[in-house]
Amino acid sequence: LCPFDSIRLENNRFDREGILFAIDLLKQNKSMVSLHLTGNTIETDEDFILLSEVISNHPSLKELDLTRCAGPNITSVSFNSIVLASKGLKTLHLTGNDIATDGSSIIADCLATDPPLQELFLVGNTLNDDDAKLIAEGLRTNTNLKKIDLRNNVIGRCGCKALFKAIFNDESLNSVSSSNHTCNVLVSYCKIPCINTEIFGGKRGVLLAKKFAMIAPPNDPDVNVHLFSEVPPELIHMVLKLVQKYPEKNVWKYMRHLLQGDELLESGAAHVEESSEEEELSGKVISMEELKRQQAEAVKLVQIKSLSVLMGVVKGVVVPMFF
């Protein structure tokens, strides 16, 4: 049998012989990196567990697609086994399988160990608020997952609030630092801001933007200097250094969305308006001089805001240290 890097056996309506054939292909192809079984029904927990064992021991598999594969008699045992076996994968699709965890924390526990998994698709299952809370806890210590798609489950306000807090816990600057700064969380109840994947500068840039969303909220003249009460005096110079790196204007919209969290959760808003400068100017013809003027004005606004933050820190934190 010739080796394969990727095998797609989608929507073939396999019986058990077909599933066992796919498992055998996976066993024999040690260099396989991708297996797609979308739309082929796996009827028993036994076969799911058999597939899990092969996945767990496979040396190179990185993507597994089991979209709409669960038969009517499949229990949470099957998906627990798949999740446990997926720690070496980078992408796992479990969409449309009517997954119910029955209170199990397997998904959350797996995420908490920070496996190499980068994308997890759990769309169209029956995960609820309790599941979302557990997943949120798992995300707090995860730095590799870039996307988790939980749309079309039964996750409501409480679950969404927990997931939101996982990426932006605004109780203090320390809690912000310990939030998740890498994963984009998708749910149906509301739009959780995708700041983790949209801000330039990676994890460090995201953390910087989140801290400033608390310290100096966009479009708000006030500076929340009381937040620095938890900063040791010997680290104040780092705070001042942070101020000098105030985020560029094009990330303000994401910072505003973070601060809209409670409002979005209360209303169950399905989306957030994300109009950019380009969208605002669409359909308008402006001269090069006007464009340069607007760009200069944007830079000026950033400088003014940064200076405002700096002065607020000096008056609220530095001056009281000496008087």
XYZ file of C-alpha atoms in Angstrom:
323
model
C 0.000 0.000 0.000
C 1.425 3.371 -1.061
C 1.821 5.878 1.781
C -0.582 8.831 1.985
C -0.113 12.215 3.628
C -3.834 12.950 3.639
C -6.956 10.845 3.186
C -10.483 12.152 2.622
C -13.241 9.594 2.964
C -16.107 12.050 3.255
C -19.835 11.326 2.993
C -19.438 7.726 1.839
C -22.060 6.357 4.242
C -19.673 3.681 5.432
C -20.886 0.725 7.421
C -18.600 -0.725 10.093
C -16.349 -2.343 7.473
C -15.659 1.074 5.980
C -14.726 2.565 9.351
C -12.421 -0.356 10.106
C -10.854 0.138 6.654
C -10.146 3.788 7.490
C -8.630 2.794 10.829
C -6.439 0.233 9.066
C -5.256 2.883 6.570
C -4.258 5.087 9.487
C -2.365 2.251 11.138
C -0.404 1.451 7.972
C 0.429 5.037 7.027
C 2.786 6.325 9.695
C 3.429 9.501 7.685
C -0.253 10.482 7.399
C -0.909 13.996 8.690
C -4.616 14.433 7.892
C -7.673 12.152 8.050
C -11.193 13.288 7.113
C -14.158 11.035 7.858
C -16.892 13.686 7.585
C -20.399 12.304 7.256
C -19.520 8.650 7.830
C -21.440 7.232 10.767
C -19.557 5.441 13.528
C -22.191 3.328 15.222
C -20.573 2.113 18.440
C -18.461 3.409 21.308
C -16.221 0.399 20.693
C -15.227 1.658 17.236
C -14.659 5.191 18.515
C -12.355 3.838 21.193
C -10.525 1.723 18.613
C -9.998 4.838 16.458
C -8.835 6.757 19.543
C -6.175 4.182 20.312
C -4.743 4.429 16.798
C -4.780 8.243 16.906
C -3.075 8.310 20.286
C -0.208 6.154 19.022
C 0.140 7.727 15.575
C 3.499 9.513 15.126
C 2.544 12.218 12.617
C -1.239 12.815 12.472
C -2.026 16.530 12.891
C -5.614 16.948 11.665
C -8.671 14.799 12.329
C -12.144 15.578 10.976
C -15.029 13.665 12.560
C -17.789 16.089 11.571
C -21.220 14.418 11.730
C -19.808 10.976 12.512
C -21.701 10.016 15.666
C -24.367 7.349 15.394
C -27.532 7.546 17.527
C -26.178 5.188 20.192
C -22.865 6.978 20.753
C -22.274 8.210 24.321
C -19.937 10.768 25.870
C -17.450 7.922 26.410
C -16.596 8.015 22.694
C -15.806 11.708 22.602
C -13.903 11.594 25.846
C -11.663 8.955 24.291
C -11.154 11.048 21.130
C -10.323 14.189 23.114
C -7.837 12.332 25.285
C -6.212 10.856 22.172
C -5.974 14.220 20.391
C -3.158 15.748 22.405
C -0.740 15.448 19.503
C -3.111 16.985 16.949
C -3.178 20.583 15.766
C -6.755 20.589 14.413
C -9.745 18.583 15.628
C -13.240 18.764 14.092
C -16.090 17.386 16.199
C -18.887 19.468 14.674
C -22.473 18.235 14.459
C -22.197 15.172 16.677
C -24.782 16.022 19.340
C -22.020 15.890 21.936
C -23.113 16.063 25.565
C -20.385 15.819 28.179
C -22.718 14.568 30.933
C -20.756 16.703 33.378
C -17.342 15.421 32.326
C -14.474 17.935 32.382
C -12.366 16.022 29.851
C -12.322 18.813 27.241
C -11.388 21.434 29.823
C -8.791 19.186 31.454
C -7.195 18.511 28.082
C -7.009 22.227 27.234
C -5.550 23.000 30.655
C -2.542 20.774 29.935
C -1.699 23.097 27.006
C -1.387 20.469 24.249
C -0.197 21.453 20.724
C -3.850 21.662 19.581
C -4.427 24.967 17.750
C -8.003 24.654 16.459
C -10.958 22.893 18.068
C -14.348 22.836 16.328
C -17.304 21.866 18.528
C -20.076 23.550 16.518
C -23.619 22.185 16.608
C -23.483 20.002 19.697
C -25.299 20.190 23.046
C -22.628 21.793 25.215
C -24.185 24.006 27.908
C -23.252 26.779 30.334
C -21.595 24.370 32.754
C -19.434 23.014 29.935
C -18.526 26.555 28.907
C -17.446 27.384 32.461
C -15.189 24.344 32.543
C -13.728 25.166 29.135
C -13.094 28.729 30.330
C -11.052 27.366 33.238
C -9.068 25.209 30.844
C -8.312 28.200 28.617
C -6.724 30.138 31.469
C -3.603 27.971 31.355
C -3.623 27.303 27.610
C -1.227 29.168 25.310
C -1.382 27.078 22.111
C -5.063 27.037 21.141
C -5.786 29.757 18.572
C -9.469 29.063 17.946
C -12.314 27.247 19.651
C -15.666 27.290 17.862
C -18.630 26.693 20.183
C -21.399 28.118 18.019
C -24.824 26.473 17.821
C -24.613 24.802 21.208
C -26.844 25.660 24.180
C -24.449 28.108 25.789
C -26.186 31.178 27.184
C -25.249 34.289 29.133
C -23.566 32.558 32.093
C -21.375 30.402 29.877
C -20.452 33.324 27.644
C -19.560 35.449 30.658
C -17.154 32.758 31.866
C -15.557 32.498 28.414
C -15.269 36.287 28.199
C -13.594 36.385 31.618
C -11.154 33.732 30.457
C -9.742 36.106 27.844
C -10.251 39.345 29.785
C -10.568 39.139 33.549
C -10.798 42.819 34.453
C -10.807 42.441 38.239
C -7.240 43.775 38.412
C -4.110 44.232 36.305
C -2.822 40.942 37.706
C -5.982 39.105 36.664
C -5.681 40.599 33.180
C -2.130 39.299 32.974
C -3.256 35.784 33.900
C -6.027 35.746 31.263
C -5.785 33.850 27.981
C -4.082 35.969 25.288
C -3.978 33.553 22.355
C -7.404 32.014 21.688
C -10.307 33.352 19.633
C -13.590 32.098 21.160
C -16.703 31.829 18.974
C -20.193 31.424 20.457
C -23.694 32.109 19.141
C -25.138 34.034 22.098
C -22.932 37.078 21.530
C -19.699 38.066 19.847
C -16.745 37.721 22.181
C -14.122 40.270 21.027
C -11.418 38.627 18.926
C -8.658 40.817 20.343
C -6.433 37.773 20.949
C -6.007 37.124 17.229
C -6.331 40.629 15.791
C -3.746 42.672 17.685
C -0.249 43.018 16.240
C 2.610 41.962 18.479
C 1.471 38.529 19.590
C 0.734 37.738 23.225
C 2.723 40.739 24.464
C 0.852 43.147 22.205
C -2.509 41.697 23.236
C -1.674 41.987 26.939
C -0.603 45.600 26.432
C -3.883 46.476 24.720
C -5.936 44.779 27.446
C -4.136 46.627 30.216
C -4.746 49.935 28.531
C -8.399 49.054 28.026
C -8.540 49.173 31.833
C -6.059 51.952 32.572
C -7.160 54.442 29.911
C -10.434 53.417 28.256
C -10.745 54.697 24.655
C -12.877 57.838 24.293
C -12.820 58.300 28.070
C -10.908 61.293 29.472
C -10.397 59.615 32.850
C -7.393 57.517 33.766
C -7.910 54.689 36.266
C -4.776 55.325 38.301
C -6.226 53.424 41.272
C -5.308 50.240 39.418
C -1.651 50.933 40.145
C -2.174 50.420 43.865
C -1.151 46.807 43.280
C 2.089 47.831 41.562
C 5.159 47.800 43.867
C 6.977 51.181 43.936
C 10.132 49.642 42.517
C 8.169 48.668 39.381
C 6.682 52.089 38.693
C 9.377 52.752 36.086
C 8.003 49.781 34.145
C 4.540 51.327 34.282
C 5.892 54.575 32.842
C 7.652 52.612 30.120
C 4.364 50.870 29.365
C 2.624 54.232 28.986
C 5.073 55.283 26.307
C 3.932 52.325 24.186
C 0.276 53.301 24.089
C -1.518 51.181 21.439
C -2.027 52.584 17.971
C -5.438 54.006 17.117
C -6.363 51.025 14.896
C -6.598 48.719 17.925
C -8.894 51.016 19.884
C -12.006 49.349 18.477
C -10.960 46.014 19.980
C -10.293 47.697 23.310
C -13.745 49.294 23.187
C -15.274 45.881 22.512
C -13.573 44.459 25.590
C -15.140 47.171 27.698
C -18.558 46.433 26.172
C -18.485 42.914 27.580
C -21.234 43.258 30.188
C -23.413 45.229 27.782
C -23.093 42.542 25.109
C -23.822 39.751 27.557
C -26.891 41.513 28.940
C -28.369 42.104 25.493
C -27.245 38.836 23.946
C -25.957 40.906 21.044
C -25.152 38.708 18.091
C -22.489 41.018 16.784
C -20.485 44.156 17.415
C -20.170 46.929 14.916
C -16.559 46.917 13.782
C -16.470 49.844 11.407
C -12.950 50.764 10.436
C -11.643 54.042 9.124
C -11.656 52.521 5.651
C -15.334 51.571 5.988
C -16.211 55.015 7.272
C -14.555 56.587 4.269
C -15.962 54.137 1.729
C -17.789 55.890 -1.073
C -16.115 59.221 -0.266
C -13.428 60.745 -2.432
C -10.874 62.739 -0.465
C -7.760 64.587 -1.535
C -4.255 63.506 -0.608
C -3.961 66.603 1.562
C -7.123 65.657 3.478
C -5.876 62.112 3.928
C -2.580 63.372 5.337
C -4.466 65.761 7.622
C -6.608 62.900 8.984
C -3.557 60.712 9.520
C -1.787 63.532 11.374
C -4.899 64.064 13.505
C -4.978 60.364 14.377
C -1.329 60.478 15.475
C -2.039 63.596 17.529
C -4.950 61.887 19.305
C -2.713 58.961 20.246
C -0.039 61.318 21.570
C -2.568 63.305 23.601
C -4.042 60.148 25.087
C -0.600 58.800 25.926
C 0.348 62.086 27.602
C -2.927 62.027 29.536
C -2.153 58.553 30.815
C 1.394 59.572 31.733
C 0.223 62.632 33.669
C -2.432 60.577 35.407
C 0.164 58.066 36.554
C 2.510 60.809 37.744
C -0.205 62.607 39.729
C -1.941 59.505 41.056
C 1.018 57.253 41.768
C 4.450 58.871 41.563
C 3.743 62.158 43.398
C 2.088 60.469 46.430
C 5.195 58.323 46.827
C 7.280 61.374 47.707
C 4.802 63.618 49.536
